[in-house]
Coordinates of C-alpha atoms in Angstrom, one line a residue:
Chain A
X1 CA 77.9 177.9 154.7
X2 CA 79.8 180.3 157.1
X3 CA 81.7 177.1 158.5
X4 CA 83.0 176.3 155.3
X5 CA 84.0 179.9 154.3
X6 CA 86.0 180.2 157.5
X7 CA 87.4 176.6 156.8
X8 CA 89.0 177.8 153.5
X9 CA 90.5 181.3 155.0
X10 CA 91.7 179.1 157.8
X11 CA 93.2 176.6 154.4
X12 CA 94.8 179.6 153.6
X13 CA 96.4 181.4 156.1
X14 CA 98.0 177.5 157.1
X15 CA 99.5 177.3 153.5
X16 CA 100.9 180.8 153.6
X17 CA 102.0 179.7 157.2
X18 CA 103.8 177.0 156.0
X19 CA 105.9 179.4 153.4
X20 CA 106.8 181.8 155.7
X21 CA 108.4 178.9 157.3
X22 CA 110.4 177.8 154.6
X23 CA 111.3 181.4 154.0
X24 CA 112.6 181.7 157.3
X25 CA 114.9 178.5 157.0
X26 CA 116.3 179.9 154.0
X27 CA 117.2 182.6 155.7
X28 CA 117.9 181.2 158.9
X29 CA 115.8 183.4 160.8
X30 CA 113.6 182.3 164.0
X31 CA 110.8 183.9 164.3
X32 CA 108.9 184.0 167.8
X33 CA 105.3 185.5 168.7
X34 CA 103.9 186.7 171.6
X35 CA 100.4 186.4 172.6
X36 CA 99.1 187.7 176.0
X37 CA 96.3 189.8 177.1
X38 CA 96.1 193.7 177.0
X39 CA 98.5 195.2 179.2
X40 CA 100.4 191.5 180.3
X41 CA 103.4 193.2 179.4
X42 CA 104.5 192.4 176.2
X43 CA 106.1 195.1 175.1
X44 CA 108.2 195.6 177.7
X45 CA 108.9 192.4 177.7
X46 CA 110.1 193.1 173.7
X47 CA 111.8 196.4 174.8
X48 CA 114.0 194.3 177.5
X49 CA 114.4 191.1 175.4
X50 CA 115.3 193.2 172.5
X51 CA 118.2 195.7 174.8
X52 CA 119.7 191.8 175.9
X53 CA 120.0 189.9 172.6
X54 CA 121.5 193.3 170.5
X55 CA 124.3 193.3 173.1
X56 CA 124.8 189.8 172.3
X57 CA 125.5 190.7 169.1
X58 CA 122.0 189.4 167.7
X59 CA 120.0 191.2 164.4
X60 CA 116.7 191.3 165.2
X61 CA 113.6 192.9 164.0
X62 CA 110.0 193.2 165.4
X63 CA 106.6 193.6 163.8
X64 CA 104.2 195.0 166.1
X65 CA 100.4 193.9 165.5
X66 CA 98.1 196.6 167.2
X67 CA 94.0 197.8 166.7
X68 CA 95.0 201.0 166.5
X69 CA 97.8 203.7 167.4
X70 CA 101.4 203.2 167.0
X71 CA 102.3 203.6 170.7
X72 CA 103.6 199.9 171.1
X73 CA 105.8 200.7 168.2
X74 CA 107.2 203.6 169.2
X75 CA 108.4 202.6 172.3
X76 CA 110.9 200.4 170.3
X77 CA 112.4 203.0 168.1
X78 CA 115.2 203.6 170.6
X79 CA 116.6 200.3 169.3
X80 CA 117.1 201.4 165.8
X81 CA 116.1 198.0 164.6
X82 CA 113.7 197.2 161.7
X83 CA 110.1 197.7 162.9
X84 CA 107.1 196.7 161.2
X85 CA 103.7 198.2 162.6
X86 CA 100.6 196.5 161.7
X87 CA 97.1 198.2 162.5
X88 CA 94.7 195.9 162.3
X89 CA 91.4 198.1 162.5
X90 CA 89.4 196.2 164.8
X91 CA 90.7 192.9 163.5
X92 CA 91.3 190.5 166.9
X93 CA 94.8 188.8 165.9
X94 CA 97.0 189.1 162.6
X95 CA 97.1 186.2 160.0
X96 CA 99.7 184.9 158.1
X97 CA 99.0 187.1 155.1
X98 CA 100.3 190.6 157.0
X99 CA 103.2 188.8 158.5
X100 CA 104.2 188.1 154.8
X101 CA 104.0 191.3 153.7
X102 CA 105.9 192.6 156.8
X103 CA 108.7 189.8 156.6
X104 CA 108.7 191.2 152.7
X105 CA 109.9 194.5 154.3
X106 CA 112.8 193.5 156.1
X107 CA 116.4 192.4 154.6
X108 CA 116.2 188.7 156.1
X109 CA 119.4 188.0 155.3
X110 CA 120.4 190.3 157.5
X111 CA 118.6 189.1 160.1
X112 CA 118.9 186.5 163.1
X113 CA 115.8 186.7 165.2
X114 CA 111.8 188.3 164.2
X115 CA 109.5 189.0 167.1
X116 CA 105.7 188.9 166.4
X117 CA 103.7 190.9 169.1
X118 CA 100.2 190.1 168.4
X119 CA 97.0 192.1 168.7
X120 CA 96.3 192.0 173.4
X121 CA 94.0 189.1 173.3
X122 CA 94.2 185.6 175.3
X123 CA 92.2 184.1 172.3
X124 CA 91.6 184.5 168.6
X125 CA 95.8 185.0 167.6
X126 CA 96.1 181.5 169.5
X127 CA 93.8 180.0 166.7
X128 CA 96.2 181.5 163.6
X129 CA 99.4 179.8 162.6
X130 CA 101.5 182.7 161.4
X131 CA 104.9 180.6 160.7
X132 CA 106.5 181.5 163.8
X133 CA 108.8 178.8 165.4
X134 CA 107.3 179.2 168.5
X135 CA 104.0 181.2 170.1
X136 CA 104.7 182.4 173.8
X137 CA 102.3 182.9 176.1
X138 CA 102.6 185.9 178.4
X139 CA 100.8 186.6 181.5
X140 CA 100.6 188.4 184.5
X141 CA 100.5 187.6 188.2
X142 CA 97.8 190.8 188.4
X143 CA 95.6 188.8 185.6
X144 CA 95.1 185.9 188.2
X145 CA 95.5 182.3 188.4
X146 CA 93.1 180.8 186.4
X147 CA 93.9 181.9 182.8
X148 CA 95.6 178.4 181.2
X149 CA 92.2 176.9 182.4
X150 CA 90.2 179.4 181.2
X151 CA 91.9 180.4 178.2
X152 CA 93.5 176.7 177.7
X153 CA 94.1 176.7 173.8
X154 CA 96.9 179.5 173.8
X155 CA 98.8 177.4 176.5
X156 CA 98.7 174.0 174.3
X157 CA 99.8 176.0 171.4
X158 CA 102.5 177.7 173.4
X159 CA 106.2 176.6 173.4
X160 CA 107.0 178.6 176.5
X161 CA 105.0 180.4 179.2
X162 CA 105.8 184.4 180.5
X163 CA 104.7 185.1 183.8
X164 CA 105.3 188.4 184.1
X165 CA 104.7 191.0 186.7
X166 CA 105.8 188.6 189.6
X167 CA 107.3 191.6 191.7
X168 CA 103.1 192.4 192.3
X169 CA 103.0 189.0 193.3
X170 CA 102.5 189.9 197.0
X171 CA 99.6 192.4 196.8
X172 CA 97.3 189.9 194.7
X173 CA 95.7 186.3 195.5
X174 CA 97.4 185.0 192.9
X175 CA 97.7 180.8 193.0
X176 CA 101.1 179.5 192.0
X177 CA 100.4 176.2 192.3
X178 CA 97.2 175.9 191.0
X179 CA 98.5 178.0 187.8
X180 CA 101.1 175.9 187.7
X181 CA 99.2 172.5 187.9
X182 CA 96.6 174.1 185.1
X183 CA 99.8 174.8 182.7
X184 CA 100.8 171.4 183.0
X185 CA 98.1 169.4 182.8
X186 CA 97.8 171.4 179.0
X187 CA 101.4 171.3 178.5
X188 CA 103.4 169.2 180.4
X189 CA 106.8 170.6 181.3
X190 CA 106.5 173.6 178.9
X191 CA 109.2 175.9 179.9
X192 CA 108.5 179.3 181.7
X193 CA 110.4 182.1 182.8
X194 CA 109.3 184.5 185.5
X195 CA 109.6 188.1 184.8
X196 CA 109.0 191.4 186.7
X197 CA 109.7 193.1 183.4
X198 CA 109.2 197.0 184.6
X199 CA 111.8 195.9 187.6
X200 CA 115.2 195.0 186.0
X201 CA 114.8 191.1 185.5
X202 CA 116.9 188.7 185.0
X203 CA 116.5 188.0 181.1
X204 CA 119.2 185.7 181.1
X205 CA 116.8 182.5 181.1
X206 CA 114.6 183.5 178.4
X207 CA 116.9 184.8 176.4
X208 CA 119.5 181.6 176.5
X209 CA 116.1 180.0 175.8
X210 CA 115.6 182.2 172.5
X211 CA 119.5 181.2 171.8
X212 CA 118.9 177.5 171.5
X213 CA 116.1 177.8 169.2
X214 CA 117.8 180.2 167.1
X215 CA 121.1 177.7 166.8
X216 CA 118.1 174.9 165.5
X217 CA 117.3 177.0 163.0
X218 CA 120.4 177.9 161.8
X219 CA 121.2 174.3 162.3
Chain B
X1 CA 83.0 186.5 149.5
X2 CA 83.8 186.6 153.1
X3 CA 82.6 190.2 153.3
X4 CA 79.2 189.2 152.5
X5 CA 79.0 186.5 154.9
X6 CA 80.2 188.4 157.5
X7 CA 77.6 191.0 157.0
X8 CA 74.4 188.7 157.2
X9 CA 75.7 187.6 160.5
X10 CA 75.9 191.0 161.6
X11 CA 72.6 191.4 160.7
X12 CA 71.2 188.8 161.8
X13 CA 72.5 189.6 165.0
X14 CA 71.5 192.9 165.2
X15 CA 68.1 191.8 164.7
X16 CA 68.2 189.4 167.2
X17 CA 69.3 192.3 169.7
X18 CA 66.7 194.4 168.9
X19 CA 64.0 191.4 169.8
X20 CA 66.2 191.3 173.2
X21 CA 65.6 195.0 173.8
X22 CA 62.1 194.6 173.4
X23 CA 62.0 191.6 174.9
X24 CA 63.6 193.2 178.4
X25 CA 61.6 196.2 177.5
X26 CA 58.1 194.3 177.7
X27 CA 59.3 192.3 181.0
X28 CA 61.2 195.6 182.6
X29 CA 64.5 194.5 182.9
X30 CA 67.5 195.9 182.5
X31 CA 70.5 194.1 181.0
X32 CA 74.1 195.5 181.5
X33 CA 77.2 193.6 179.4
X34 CA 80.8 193.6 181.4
X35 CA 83.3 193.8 178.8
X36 CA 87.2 193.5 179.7
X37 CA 90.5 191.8 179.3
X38 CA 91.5 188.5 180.8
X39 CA 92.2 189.1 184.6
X40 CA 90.8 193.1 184.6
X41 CA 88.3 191.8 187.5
X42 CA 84.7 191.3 185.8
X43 CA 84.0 188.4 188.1
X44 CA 84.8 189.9 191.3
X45 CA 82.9 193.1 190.4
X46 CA 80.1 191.1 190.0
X47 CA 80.0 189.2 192.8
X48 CA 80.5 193.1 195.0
X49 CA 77.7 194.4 192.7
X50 CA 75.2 191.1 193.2
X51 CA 75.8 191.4 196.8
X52 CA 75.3 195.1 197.2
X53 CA 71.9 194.9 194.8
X54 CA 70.7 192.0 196.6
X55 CA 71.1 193.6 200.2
X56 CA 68.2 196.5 198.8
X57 CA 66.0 194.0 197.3
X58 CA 66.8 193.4 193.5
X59 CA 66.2 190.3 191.8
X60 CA 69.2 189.6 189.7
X61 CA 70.7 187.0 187.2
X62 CA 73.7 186.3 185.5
X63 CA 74.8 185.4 181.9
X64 CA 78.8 184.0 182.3
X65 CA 80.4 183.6 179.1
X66 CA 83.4 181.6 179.3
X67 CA 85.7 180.0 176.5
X68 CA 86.3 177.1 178.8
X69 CA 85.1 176.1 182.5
X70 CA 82.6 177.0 184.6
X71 CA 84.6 178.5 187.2
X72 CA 83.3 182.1 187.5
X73 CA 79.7 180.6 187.3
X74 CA 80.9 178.4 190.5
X75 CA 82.1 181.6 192.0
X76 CA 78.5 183.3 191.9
X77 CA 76.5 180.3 192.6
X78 CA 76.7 181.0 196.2
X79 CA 74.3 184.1 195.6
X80 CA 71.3 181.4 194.9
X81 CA 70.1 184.1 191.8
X82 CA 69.5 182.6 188.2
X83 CA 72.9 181.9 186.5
X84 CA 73.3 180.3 182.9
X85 CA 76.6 179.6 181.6
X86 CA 77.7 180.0 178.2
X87 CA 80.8 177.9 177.2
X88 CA 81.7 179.4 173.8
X89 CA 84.2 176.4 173.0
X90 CA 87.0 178.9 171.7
X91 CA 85.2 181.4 169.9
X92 CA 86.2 185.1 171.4
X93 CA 82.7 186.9 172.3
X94 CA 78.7 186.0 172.8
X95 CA 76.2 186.8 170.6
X96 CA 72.4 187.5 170.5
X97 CA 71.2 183.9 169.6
X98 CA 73.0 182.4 173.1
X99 CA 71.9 185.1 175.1
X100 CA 68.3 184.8 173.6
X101 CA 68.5 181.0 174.7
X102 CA 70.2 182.0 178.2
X103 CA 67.3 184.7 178.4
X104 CA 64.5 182.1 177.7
X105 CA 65.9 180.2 180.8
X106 CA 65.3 183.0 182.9
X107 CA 61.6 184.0 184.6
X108 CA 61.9 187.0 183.3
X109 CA 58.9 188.8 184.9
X110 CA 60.6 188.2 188.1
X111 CA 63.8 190.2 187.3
X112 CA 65.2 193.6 187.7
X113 CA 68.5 193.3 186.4
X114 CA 70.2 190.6 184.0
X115 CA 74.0 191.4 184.0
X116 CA 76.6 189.6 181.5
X117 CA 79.6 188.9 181.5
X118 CA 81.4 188.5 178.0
X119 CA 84.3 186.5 177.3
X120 CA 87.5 188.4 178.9
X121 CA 88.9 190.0 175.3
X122 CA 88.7 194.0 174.7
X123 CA 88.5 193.6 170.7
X124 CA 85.7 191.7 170.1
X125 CA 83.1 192.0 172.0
X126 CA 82.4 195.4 171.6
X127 CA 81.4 194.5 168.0
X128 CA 78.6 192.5 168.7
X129 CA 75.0 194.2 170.3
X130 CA 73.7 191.0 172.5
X131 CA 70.7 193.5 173.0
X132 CA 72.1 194.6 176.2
X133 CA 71.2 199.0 177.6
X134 CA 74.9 199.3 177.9
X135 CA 78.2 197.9 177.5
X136 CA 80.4 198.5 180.3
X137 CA 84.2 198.8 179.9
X138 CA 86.1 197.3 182.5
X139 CA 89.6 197.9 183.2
X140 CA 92.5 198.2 185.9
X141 CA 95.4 200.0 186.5
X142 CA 97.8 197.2 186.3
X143 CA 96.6 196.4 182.6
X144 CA 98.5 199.9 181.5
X145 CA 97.0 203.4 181.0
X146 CA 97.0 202.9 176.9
X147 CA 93.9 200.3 176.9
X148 CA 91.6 202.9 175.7
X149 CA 93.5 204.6 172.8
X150 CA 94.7 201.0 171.3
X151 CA 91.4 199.5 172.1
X152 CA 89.0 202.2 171.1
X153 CA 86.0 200.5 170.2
X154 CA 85.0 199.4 173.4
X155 CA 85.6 202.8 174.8
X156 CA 83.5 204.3 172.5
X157 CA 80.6 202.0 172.6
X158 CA 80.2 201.8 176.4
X159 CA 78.0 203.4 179.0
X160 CA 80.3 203.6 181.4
X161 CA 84.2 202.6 182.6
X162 CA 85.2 200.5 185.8
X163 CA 88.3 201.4 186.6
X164 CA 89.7 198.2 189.0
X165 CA 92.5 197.4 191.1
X166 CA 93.3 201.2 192.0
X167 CA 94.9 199.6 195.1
X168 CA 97.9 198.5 193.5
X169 CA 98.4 201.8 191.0
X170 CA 101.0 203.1 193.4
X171 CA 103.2 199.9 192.8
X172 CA 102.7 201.0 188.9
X173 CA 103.4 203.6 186.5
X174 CA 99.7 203.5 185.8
X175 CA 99.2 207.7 184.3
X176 CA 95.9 208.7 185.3
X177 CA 96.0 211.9 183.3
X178 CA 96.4 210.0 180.3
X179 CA 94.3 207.5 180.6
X180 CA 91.7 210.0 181.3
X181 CA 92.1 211.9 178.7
X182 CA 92.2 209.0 176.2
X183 CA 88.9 208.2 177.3
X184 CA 87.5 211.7 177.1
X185 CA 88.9 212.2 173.5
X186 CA 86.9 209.1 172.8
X187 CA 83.7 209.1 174.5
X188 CA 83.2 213.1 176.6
X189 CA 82.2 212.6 180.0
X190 CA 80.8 209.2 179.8
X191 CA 80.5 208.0 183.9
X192 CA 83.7 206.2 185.6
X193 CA 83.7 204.2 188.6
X194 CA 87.2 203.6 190.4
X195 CA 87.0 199.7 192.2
X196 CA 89.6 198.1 194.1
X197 CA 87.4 194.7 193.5
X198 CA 89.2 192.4 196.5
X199 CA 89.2 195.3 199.1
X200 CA 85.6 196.1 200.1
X201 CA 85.0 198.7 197.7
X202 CA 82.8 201.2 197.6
X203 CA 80.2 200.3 195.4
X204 CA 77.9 202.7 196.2
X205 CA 78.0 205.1 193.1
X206 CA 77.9 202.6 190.6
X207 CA 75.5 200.2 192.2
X208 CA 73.2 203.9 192.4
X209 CA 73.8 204.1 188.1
X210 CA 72.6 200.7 187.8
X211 CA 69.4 201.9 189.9
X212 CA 69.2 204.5 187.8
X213 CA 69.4 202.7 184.4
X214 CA 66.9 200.4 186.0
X215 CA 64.3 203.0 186.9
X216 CA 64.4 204.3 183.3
X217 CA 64.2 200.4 181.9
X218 CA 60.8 200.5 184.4
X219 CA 59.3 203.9 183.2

């Protein structure tokens, strides 16, 4: 009985995934969501993606998924940009349902580019479809090797891999090749960009990455 | 609907806990549950803490749970103790019903100390009582100082806090102060052990807690 109860909220969140979609090509928007483990980086991975693409002249927005406090959001607010915080009370990822009723809260046509940063956990937001265009997978040199083996659904979902913190490369253990190897034996040649985001990085990659799949979906 | 369904599996679990706790009780062992992100070290601080209870004469087991692979089993296997891996095949924590199984593999009477180690997620595995004596929060410095206020579940459920990898806080802008008095806002003077899990730590004062825990579990 519980396996057919979680079979229609799973039903449901897909079909409201699948509008958000088509609300986004209406508007053209591309909408991108980030999925890493507590403290991989992701917001300041946000806080430097953001600073690159608004001096490119890109709108963006940002709805911050968190278990509690606003502290991710806050660190944003420098941007002045449309920022959507959504406490989840305990709940492990965020569904399709709340990214509707943040989307709801922006002016989309005034909008080029939404960034999802979902509740610090490697598993349950890889299971929810939430309409993005794209999941990312971020992780950190300090995490170790073996996450895309040990955590291997996120990295098949993912369009991209972050491996962040690569500046602390040198103090850990941490297997390049055999993380490398585990990402592509899930995912082929999925692209990834190296970041040591406290450190100044080079954004430049990811964010002409970001670039093309905005210009498909304003295709 | 879902609410409902929900519950009964909480408390069926809980129910199942408590038959672990007596269980242990009846058999005097004492069963401790690692809880931390992805990459925050719980495998490595086992294998320090196995070692160091072994060398003064405890008989010890482990319970690895593991969305996927069996590689942190396959790093403890060369302590010959009782280890029984539980693949959870994507879901996100363990619950009573696969530790009572893991349990019932174990020869119970000739055990001090069962430790598990949950799936690596701070969200939610600190919702489910697998009957363990205490849930122990595990975390390092290069995960952020904000993993207790935005993750406070665990922080206020647990007997005690690892704090791991304080060898590489000076490359960090890890905030001690903070992060202590996060956790102290949520859970007083609940016990803290600092770790620096690949550098021969010194597990002395928390290997002494466990001892401590145990001799109450024996009395």
């Amino acid at each position: 009985m519980e396996i057919t109860v979680m079979k229609n909220i799973m039903g449901a969140n897909e079909q409201k995934a699948d509008e958000l979609r088509a609300l986004l090509k209406k508007n053209k928007v591309l909408m991108v969501n980030l999925i890493g483990s507590p403290g991989a980086g992701k917001t300041t991975i946000l806080e430097n993606t953001v600073g690159a693409l608004r001096k490119k002249g890109y709108k963006v927005a940002v709805i911050e998924g968190d278990v509690a406090t606003d502290r991710d959001a806050k660190r944003l607010q420098r941007f002045d940009i449309p920022i959507t915080l959504i406490n989840t009370d305990g709940a492990c990822h965020l569904e399709a349902l709340s990214i509707e009723a943040s989307l709801n809260g922006f002016d989309l046509n005034d909008l080029d580019i939404v960034f999802i940063e979902n509740v610090g956990n490697l598993v349950c937001p890889a299971e929810f479809d939430i309409g993005e265009h794209a999941k990312i997978a971020v992780c950190s040199v300090t995490e170790g090797d073996d996450k895309p083996s040990k955590y291997p659904l996120l990295f098949r979902e993912a369009g991209a891999v972050i491996l962040n913190k690569t500046d602390l490369e040198q103090y850990t253990n941490f297997n390049r090749k055999g993380f490398m190897e585990d990402i592509k034996n899930l995912n082929g040649n999925i692209p990834m960009f190296e970041m040591a985001s406290m450190k100044n990085p080079d954004m430049e990659p990811w964010v002409q990455w970001l670039e093309k799949k905005f210009q498909a979906v304003r295709a």
